[in-house]
Coordinates of N, CA, C and O in Angstrom, one line a residue:
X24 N 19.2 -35.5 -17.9 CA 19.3 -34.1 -18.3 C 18.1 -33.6 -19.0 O 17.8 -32.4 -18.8
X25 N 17.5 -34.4 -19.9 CA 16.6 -34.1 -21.0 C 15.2 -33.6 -19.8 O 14.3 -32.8 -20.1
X26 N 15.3 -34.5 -18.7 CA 14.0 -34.4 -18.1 C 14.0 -33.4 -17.3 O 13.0 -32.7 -17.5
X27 N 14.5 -33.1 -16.6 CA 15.4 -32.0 -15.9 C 14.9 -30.4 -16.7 O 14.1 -29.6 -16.3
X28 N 15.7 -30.2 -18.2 CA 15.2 -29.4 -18.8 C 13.5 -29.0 -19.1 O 13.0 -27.9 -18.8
X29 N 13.0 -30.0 -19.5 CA 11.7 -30.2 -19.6 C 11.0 -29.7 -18.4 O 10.2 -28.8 -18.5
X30 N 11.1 -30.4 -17.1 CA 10.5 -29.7 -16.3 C 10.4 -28.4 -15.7 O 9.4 -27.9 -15.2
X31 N 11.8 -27.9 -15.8 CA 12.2 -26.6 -16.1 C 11.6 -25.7 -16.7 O 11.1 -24.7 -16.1
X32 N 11.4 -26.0 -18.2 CA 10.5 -25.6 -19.0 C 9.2 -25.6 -18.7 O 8.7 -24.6 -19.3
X33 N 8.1 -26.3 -18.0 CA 6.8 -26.6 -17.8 C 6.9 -25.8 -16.7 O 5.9 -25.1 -16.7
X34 N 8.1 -25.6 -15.4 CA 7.6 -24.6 -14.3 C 7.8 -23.2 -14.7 O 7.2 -22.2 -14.3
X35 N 8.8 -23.2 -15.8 CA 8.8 -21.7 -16.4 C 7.4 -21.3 -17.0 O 6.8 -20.3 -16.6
X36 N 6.9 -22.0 -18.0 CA 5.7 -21.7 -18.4 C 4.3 -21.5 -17.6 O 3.5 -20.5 -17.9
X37 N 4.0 -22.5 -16.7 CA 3.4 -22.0 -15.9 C 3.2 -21.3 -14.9 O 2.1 -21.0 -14.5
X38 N 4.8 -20.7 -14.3 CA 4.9 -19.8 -13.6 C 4.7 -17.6 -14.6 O 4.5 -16.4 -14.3
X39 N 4.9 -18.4 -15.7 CA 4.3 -17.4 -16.6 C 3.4 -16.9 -16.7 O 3.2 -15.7 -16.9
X40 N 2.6 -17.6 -16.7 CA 1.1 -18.0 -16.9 C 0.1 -17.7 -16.0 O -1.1 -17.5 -16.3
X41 N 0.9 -17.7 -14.4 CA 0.3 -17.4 -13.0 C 0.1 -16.1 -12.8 O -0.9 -15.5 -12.6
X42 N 1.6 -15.6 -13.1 CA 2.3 -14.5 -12.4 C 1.3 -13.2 -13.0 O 1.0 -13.0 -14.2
X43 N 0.8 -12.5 -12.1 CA -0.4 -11.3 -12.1 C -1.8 -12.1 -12.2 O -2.7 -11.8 -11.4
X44 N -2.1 -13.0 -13.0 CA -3.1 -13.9 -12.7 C -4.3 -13.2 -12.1 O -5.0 -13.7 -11.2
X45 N -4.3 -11.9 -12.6 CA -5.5 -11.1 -12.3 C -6.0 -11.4 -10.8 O -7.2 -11.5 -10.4
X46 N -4.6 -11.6 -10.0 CA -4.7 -11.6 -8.8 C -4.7 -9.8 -8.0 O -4.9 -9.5 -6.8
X47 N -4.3 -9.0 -8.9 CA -3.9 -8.0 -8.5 C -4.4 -7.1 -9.4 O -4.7 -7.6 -10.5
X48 N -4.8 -5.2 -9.3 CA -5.1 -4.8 -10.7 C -3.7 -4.2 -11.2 O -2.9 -3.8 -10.5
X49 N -3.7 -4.1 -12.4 CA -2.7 -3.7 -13.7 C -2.2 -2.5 -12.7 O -2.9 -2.1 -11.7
X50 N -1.1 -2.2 -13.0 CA -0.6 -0.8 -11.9 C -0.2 -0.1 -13.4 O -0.2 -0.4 -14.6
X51 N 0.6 1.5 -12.6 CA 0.8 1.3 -11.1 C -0.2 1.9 -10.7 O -0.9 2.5 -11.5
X52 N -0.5 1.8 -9.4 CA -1.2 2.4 -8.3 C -0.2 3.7 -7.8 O 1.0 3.7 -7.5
X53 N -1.2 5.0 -7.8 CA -0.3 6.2 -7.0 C -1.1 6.4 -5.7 O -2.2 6.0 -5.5
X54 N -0.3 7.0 -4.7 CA -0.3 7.6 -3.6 C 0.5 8.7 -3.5 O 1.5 8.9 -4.1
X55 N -0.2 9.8 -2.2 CA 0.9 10.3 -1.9 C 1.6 9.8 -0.6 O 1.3 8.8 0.0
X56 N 2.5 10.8 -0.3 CA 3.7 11.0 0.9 C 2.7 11.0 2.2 O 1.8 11.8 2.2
X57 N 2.9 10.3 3.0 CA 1.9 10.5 3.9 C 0.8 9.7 3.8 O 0.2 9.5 4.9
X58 N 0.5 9.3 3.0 CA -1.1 8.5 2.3 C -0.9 7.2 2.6 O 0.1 6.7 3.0
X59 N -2.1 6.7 2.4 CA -2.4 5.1 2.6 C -3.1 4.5 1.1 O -3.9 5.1 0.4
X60 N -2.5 3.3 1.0 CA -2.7 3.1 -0.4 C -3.4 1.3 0.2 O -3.0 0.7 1.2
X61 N -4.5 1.0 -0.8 CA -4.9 -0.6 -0.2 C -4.9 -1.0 -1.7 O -5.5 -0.6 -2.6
X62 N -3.6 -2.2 -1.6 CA -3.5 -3.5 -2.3 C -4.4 -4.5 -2.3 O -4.2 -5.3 -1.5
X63 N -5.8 -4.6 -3.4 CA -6.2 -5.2 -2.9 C -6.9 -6.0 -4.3 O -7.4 -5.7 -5.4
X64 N -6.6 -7.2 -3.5 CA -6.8 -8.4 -4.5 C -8.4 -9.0 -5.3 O -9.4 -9.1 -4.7
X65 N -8.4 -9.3 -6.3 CA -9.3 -9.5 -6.5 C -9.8 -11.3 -5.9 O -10.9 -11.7 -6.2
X66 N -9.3 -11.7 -5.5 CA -10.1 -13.3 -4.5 C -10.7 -12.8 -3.7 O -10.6 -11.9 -2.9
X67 N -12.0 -14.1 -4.2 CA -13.1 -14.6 -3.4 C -12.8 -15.1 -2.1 O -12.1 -16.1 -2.3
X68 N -12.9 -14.8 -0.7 CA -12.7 -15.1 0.3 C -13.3 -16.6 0.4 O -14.5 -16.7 0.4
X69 N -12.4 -17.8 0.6 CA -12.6 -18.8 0.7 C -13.4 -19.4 2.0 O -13.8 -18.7 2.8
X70 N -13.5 -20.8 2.0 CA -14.6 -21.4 3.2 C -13.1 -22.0 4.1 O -13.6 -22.2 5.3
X71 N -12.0 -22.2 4.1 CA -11.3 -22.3 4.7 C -10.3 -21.6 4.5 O -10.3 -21.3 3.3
X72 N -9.2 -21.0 5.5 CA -8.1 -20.0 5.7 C -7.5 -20.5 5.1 O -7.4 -21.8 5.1
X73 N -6.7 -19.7 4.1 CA -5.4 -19.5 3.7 C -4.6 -20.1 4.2 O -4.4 -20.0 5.4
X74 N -4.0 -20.9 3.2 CA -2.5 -21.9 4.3 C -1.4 -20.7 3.9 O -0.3 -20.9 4.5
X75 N -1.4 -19.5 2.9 CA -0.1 -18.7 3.4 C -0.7 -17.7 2.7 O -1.7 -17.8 2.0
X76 N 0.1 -16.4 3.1 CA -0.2 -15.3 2.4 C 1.0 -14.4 3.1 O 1.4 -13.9 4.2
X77 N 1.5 -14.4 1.6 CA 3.3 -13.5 1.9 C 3.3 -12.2 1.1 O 3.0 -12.5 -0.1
X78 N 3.4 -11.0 1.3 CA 3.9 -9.9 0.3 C 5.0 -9.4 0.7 O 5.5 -9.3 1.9
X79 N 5.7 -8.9 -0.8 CA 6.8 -9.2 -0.7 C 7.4 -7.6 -1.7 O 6.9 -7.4 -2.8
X80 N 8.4 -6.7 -1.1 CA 8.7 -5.4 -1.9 C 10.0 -5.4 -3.0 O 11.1 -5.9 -2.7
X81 N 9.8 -5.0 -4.1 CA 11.3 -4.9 -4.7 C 11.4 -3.4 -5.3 O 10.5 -2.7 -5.6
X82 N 12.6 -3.1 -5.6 CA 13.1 -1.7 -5.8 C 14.1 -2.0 -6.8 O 15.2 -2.5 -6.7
X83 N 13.4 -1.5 -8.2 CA 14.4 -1.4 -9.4 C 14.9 -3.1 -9.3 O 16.1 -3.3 -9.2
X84 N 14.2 -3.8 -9.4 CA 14.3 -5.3 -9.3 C 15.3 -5.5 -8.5 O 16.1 -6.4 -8.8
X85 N 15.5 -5.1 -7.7 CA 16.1 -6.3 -6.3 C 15.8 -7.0 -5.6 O 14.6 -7.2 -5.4
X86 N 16.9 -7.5 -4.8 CA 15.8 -8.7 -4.1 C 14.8 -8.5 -3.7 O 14.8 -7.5 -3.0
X87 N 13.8 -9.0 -3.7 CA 12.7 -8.9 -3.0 C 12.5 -9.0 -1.3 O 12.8 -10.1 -0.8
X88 N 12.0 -8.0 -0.3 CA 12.0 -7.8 0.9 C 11.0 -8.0 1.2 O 10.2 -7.2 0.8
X89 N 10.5 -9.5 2.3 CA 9.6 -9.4 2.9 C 8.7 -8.2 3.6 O 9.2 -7.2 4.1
X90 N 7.4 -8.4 3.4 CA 6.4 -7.2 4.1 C 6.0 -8.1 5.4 O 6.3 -7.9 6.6
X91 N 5.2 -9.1 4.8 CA 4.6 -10.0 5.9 C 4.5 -11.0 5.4 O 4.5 -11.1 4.1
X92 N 4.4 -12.2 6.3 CA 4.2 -13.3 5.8 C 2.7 -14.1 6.8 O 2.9 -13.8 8.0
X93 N 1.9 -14.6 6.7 CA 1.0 -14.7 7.5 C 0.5 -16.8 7.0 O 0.2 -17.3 6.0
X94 N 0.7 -17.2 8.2 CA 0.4 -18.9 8.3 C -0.7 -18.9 9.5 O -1.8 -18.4 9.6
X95 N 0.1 -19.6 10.2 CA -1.0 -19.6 11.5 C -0.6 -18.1 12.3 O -1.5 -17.3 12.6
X96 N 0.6 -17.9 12.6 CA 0.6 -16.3 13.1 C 1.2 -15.6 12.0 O 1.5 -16.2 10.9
X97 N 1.4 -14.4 12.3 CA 1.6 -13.0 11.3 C 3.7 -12.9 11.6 O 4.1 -12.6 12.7
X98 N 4.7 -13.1 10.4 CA 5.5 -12.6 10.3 C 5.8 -11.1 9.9 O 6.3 -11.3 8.8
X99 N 5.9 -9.9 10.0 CA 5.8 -9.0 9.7 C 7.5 -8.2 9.9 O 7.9 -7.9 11.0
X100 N 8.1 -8.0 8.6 CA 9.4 -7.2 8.7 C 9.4 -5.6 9.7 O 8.5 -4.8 9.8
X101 N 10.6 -5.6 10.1 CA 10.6 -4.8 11.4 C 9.6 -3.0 10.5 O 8.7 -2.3 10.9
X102 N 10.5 -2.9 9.5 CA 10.2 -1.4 8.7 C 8.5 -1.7 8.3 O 8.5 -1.6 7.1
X103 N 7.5 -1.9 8.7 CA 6.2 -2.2 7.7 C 5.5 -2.6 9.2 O 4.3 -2.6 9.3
X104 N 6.3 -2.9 10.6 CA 5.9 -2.9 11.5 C 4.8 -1.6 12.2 O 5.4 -0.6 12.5
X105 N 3.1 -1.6 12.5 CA 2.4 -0.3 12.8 C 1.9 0.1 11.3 O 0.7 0.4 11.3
X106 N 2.5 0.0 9.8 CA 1.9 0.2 9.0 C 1.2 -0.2 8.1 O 0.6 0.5 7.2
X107 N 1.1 -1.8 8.3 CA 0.2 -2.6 7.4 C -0.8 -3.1 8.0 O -0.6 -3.2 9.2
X108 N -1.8 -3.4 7.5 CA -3.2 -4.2 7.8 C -3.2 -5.2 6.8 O -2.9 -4.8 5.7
X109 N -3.4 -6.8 6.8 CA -3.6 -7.4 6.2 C -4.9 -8.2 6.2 O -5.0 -8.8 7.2
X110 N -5.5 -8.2 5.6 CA -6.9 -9.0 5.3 C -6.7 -10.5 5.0 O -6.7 -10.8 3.8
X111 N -6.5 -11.5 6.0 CA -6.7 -12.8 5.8 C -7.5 -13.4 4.9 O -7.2 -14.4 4.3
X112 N -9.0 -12.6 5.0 CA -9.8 -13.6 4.3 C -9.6 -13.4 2.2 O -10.1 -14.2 1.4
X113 N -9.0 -12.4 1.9 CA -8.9 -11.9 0.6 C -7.3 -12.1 0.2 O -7.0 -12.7 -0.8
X114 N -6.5 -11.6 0.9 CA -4.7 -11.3 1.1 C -4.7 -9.9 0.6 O -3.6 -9.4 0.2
X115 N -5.9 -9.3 0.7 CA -5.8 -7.5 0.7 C -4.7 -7.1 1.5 O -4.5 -7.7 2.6
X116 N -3.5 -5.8 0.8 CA -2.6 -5.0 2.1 C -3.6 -3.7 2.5 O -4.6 -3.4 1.8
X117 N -3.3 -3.2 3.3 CA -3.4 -2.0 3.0 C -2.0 -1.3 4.0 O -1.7 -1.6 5.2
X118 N -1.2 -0.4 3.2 CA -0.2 0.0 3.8 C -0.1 1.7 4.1 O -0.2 2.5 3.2
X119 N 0.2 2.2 5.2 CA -0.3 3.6 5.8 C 1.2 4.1 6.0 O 2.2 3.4 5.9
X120 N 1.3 5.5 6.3 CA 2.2 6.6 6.4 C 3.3 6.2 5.3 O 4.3 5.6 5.8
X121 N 3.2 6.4 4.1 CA 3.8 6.0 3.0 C 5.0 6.9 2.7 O 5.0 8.1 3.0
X122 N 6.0 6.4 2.0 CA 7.2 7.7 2.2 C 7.8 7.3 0.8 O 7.3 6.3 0.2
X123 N 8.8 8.0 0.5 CA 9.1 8.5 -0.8 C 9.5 6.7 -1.5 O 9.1 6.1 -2.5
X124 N 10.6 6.1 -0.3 CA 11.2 5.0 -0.7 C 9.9 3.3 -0.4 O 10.1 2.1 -0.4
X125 N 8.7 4.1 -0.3 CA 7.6 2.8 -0.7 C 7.4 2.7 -2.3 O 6.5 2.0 -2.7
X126 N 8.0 3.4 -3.0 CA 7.5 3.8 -4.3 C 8.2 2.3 -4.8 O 9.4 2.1 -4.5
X127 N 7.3 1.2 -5.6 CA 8.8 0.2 -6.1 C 7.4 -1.1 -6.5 O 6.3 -0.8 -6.5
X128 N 7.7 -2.0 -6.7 CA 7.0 -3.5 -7.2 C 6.5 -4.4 -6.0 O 7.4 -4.9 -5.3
X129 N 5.0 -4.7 -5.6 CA 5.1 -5.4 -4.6 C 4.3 -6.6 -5.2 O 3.6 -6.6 -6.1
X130 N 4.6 -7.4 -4.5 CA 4.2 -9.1 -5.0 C 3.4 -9.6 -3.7 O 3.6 -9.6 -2.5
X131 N 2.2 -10.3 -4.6 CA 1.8 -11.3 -3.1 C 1.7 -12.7 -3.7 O 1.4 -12.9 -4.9
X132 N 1.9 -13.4 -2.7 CA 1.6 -15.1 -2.9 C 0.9 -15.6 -2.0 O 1.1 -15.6 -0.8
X133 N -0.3 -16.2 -2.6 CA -1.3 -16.9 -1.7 C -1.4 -18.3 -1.9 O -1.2 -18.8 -3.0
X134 N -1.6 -18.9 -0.6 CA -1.5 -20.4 -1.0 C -2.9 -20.9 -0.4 O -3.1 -20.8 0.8
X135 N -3.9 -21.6 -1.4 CA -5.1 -21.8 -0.4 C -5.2 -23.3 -0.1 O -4.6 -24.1 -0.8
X136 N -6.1 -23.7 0.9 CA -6.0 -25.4 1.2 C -6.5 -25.7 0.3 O -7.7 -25.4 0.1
X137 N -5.9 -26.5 -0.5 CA -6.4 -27.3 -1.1 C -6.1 -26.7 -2.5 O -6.0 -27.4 -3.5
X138 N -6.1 -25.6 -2.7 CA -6.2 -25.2 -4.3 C -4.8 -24.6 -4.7 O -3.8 -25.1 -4.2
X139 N -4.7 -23.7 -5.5 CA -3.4 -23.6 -6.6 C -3.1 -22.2 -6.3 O -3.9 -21.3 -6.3
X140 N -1.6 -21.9 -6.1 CA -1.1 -21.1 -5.7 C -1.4 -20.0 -6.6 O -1.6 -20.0 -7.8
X141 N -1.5 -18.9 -5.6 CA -2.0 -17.4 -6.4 C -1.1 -16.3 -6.3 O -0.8 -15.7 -5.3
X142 N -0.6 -16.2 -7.8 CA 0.5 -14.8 -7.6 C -0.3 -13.6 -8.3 O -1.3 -13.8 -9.0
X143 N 0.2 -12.6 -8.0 CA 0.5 -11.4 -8.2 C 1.4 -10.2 -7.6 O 2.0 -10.2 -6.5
X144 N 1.3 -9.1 -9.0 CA 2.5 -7.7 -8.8 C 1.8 -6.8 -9.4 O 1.2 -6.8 -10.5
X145 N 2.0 -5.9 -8.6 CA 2.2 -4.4 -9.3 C 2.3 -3.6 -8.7 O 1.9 -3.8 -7.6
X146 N 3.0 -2.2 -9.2 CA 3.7 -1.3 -9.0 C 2.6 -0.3 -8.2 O 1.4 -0.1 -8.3
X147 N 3.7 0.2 -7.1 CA 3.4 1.5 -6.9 C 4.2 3.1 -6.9 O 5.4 3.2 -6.5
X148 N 3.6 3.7 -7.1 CA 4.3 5.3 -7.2 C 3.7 6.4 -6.3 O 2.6 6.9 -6.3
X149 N 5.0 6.6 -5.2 CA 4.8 7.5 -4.8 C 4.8 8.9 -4.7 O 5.9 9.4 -4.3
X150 N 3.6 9.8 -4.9 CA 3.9 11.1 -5.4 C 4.3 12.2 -4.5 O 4.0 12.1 -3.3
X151 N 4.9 13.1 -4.8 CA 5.1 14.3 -3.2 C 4.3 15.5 -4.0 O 4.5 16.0 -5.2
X152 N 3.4 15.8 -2.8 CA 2.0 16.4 -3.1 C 2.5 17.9 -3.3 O 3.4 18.3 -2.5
X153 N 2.1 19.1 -4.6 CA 2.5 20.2 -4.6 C 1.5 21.3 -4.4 O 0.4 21.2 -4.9
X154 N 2.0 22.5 -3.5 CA 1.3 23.1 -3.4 C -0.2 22.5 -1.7 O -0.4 21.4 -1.3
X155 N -0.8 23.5 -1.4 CA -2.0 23.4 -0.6 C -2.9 22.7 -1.3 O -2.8 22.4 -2.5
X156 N -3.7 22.3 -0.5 CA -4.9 21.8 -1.0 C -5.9 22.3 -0.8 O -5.8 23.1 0.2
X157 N -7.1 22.4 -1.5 CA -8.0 23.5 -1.4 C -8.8 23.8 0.3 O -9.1 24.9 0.6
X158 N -9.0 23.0 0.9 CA -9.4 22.8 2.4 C -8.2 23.0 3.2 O -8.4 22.6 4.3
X159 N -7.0 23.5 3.1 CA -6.2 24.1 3.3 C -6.4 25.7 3.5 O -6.5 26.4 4.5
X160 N -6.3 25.9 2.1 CA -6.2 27.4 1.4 C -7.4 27.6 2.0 O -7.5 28.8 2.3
X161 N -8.5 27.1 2.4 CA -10.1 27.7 3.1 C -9.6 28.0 4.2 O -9.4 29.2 4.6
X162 N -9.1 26.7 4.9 CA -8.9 27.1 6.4 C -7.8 28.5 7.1 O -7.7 29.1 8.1
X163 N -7.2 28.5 6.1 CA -6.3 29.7 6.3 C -6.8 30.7 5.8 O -6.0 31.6 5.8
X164 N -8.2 31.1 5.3 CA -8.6 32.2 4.7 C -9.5 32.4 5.6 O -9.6 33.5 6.2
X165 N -10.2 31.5 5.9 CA -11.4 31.8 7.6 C -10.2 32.4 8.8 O -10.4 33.5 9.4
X166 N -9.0 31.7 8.9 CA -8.6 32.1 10.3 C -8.5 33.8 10.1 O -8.9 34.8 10.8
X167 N -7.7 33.7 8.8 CA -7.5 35.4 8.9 C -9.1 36.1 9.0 O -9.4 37.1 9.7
X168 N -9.7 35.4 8.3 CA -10.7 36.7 8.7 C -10.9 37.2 9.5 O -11.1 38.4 9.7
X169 N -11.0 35.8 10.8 CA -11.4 35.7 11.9 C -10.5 36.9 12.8 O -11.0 37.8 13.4
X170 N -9.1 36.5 12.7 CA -8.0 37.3 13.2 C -8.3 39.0 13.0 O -8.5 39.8 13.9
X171 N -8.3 39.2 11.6 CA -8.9 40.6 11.6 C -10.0 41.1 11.9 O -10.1 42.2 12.5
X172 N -11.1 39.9 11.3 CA -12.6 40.5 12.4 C -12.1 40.8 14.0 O -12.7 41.7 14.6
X173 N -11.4 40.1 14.5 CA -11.2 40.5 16.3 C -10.1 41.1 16.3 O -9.5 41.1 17.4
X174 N -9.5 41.6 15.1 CA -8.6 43.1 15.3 C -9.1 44.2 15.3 O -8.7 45.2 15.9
X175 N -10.1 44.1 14.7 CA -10.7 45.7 14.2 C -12.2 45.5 15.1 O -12.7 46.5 15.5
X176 N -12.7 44.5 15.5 CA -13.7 44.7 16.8 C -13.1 45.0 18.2 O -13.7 45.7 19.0
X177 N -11.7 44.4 18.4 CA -11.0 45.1 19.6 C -10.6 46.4 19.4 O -10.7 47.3 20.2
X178 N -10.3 46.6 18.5 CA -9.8 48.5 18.1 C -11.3 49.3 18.2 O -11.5 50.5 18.4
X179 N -12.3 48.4 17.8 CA -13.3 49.7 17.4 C -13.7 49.7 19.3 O -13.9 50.7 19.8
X180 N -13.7 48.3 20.1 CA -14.6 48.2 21.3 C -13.4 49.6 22.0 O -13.9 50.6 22.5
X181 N -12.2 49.5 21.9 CA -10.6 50.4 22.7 C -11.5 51.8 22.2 O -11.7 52.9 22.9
X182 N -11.9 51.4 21.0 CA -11.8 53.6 20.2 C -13.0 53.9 21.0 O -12.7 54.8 21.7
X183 N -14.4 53.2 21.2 CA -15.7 53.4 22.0 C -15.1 53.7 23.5 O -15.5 54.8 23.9
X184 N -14.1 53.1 24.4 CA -14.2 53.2 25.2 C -13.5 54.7 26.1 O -13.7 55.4 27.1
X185 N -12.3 54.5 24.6 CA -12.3 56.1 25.3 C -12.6 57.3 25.2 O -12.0 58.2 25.8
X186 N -13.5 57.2 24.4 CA -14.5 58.7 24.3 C -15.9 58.4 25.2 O -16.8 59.3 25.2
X187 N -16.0 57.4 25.9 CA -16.8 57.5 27.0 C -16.3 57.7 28.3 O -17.1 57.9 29.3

């Protein structure tokens, strides 16, 4: 029993010890609705592939939901299916058309040949964008012009034509 505890104790500690292991930067990371956000790790791309590379989502600490899992081929959860890019040689995500319920804790675990398992977490927040954006508000200020410049050039060419 004594040993039992003990080792308990040493995987607790070291899994303490791991966990963010400046595998990942300090969050959270924001995005918006619609946006693409890249998780991206700080490893050196090694001389031999990754024997695993898993990320993994949680929401207000729940279970944790696979994203992908990547060995020799790529497991990838049906919802994250079309939206992720993973970078083998780093375990960079980058995840695209982002929506309100990506907002939450994501975790990766890398396992390299031969060396020592690499964790990391951190959060992301996703924002819902207010108001236009200024290349917005341009483009809608050119059309009208435009619209009125060829309102009042068709009225002026109509007013010319029938007094001739």
């Amino acid at each position: 029993m004594e040993t039992a505890v003990t080792h308990f104790i040493r995987l607790r500690v070291i899994s303490g010890l791991t966990k963010g292991d400046g595998v990942l930067p300090d969050g959270p990371l924001t995005a918006a609705v619609g946006g693409t956000v890249m998780f991206t790790t700080t490893v050196t791309p090694p001389d031999k592939r990754f024997l695993s590379v898993a990320w993994s989502f949680s929401f207000n600490n729940t279970q944790p939901i696979p994203i992908i899992t990547s060995t020799s081929s790529d497991i990838i959860s049906p919802e994250y299916e079309g939206r992720i890019t993973l970078d083998i040689s780093t375990g960079s995500l980058e995840l695209r058309d982002l929506a309100l319920t990506d907002s939450g804790e994501y975790r990766v675990n890398i396992v390299p040949d031969g060396g020592q398992q690499m964790l990391g977490s951190t959060r992301l927040e996703i924002l819902v964008s207010q108001g236009l954006s200024a290349g917005a508000i341009a483009g809608i200020v050119i059309a009208c012009v435009v619209v009125v410049g060829g309102a009042l050039g068709g009225g002026f060419y109509i007013y010319k034509k029938k007094d001739a």
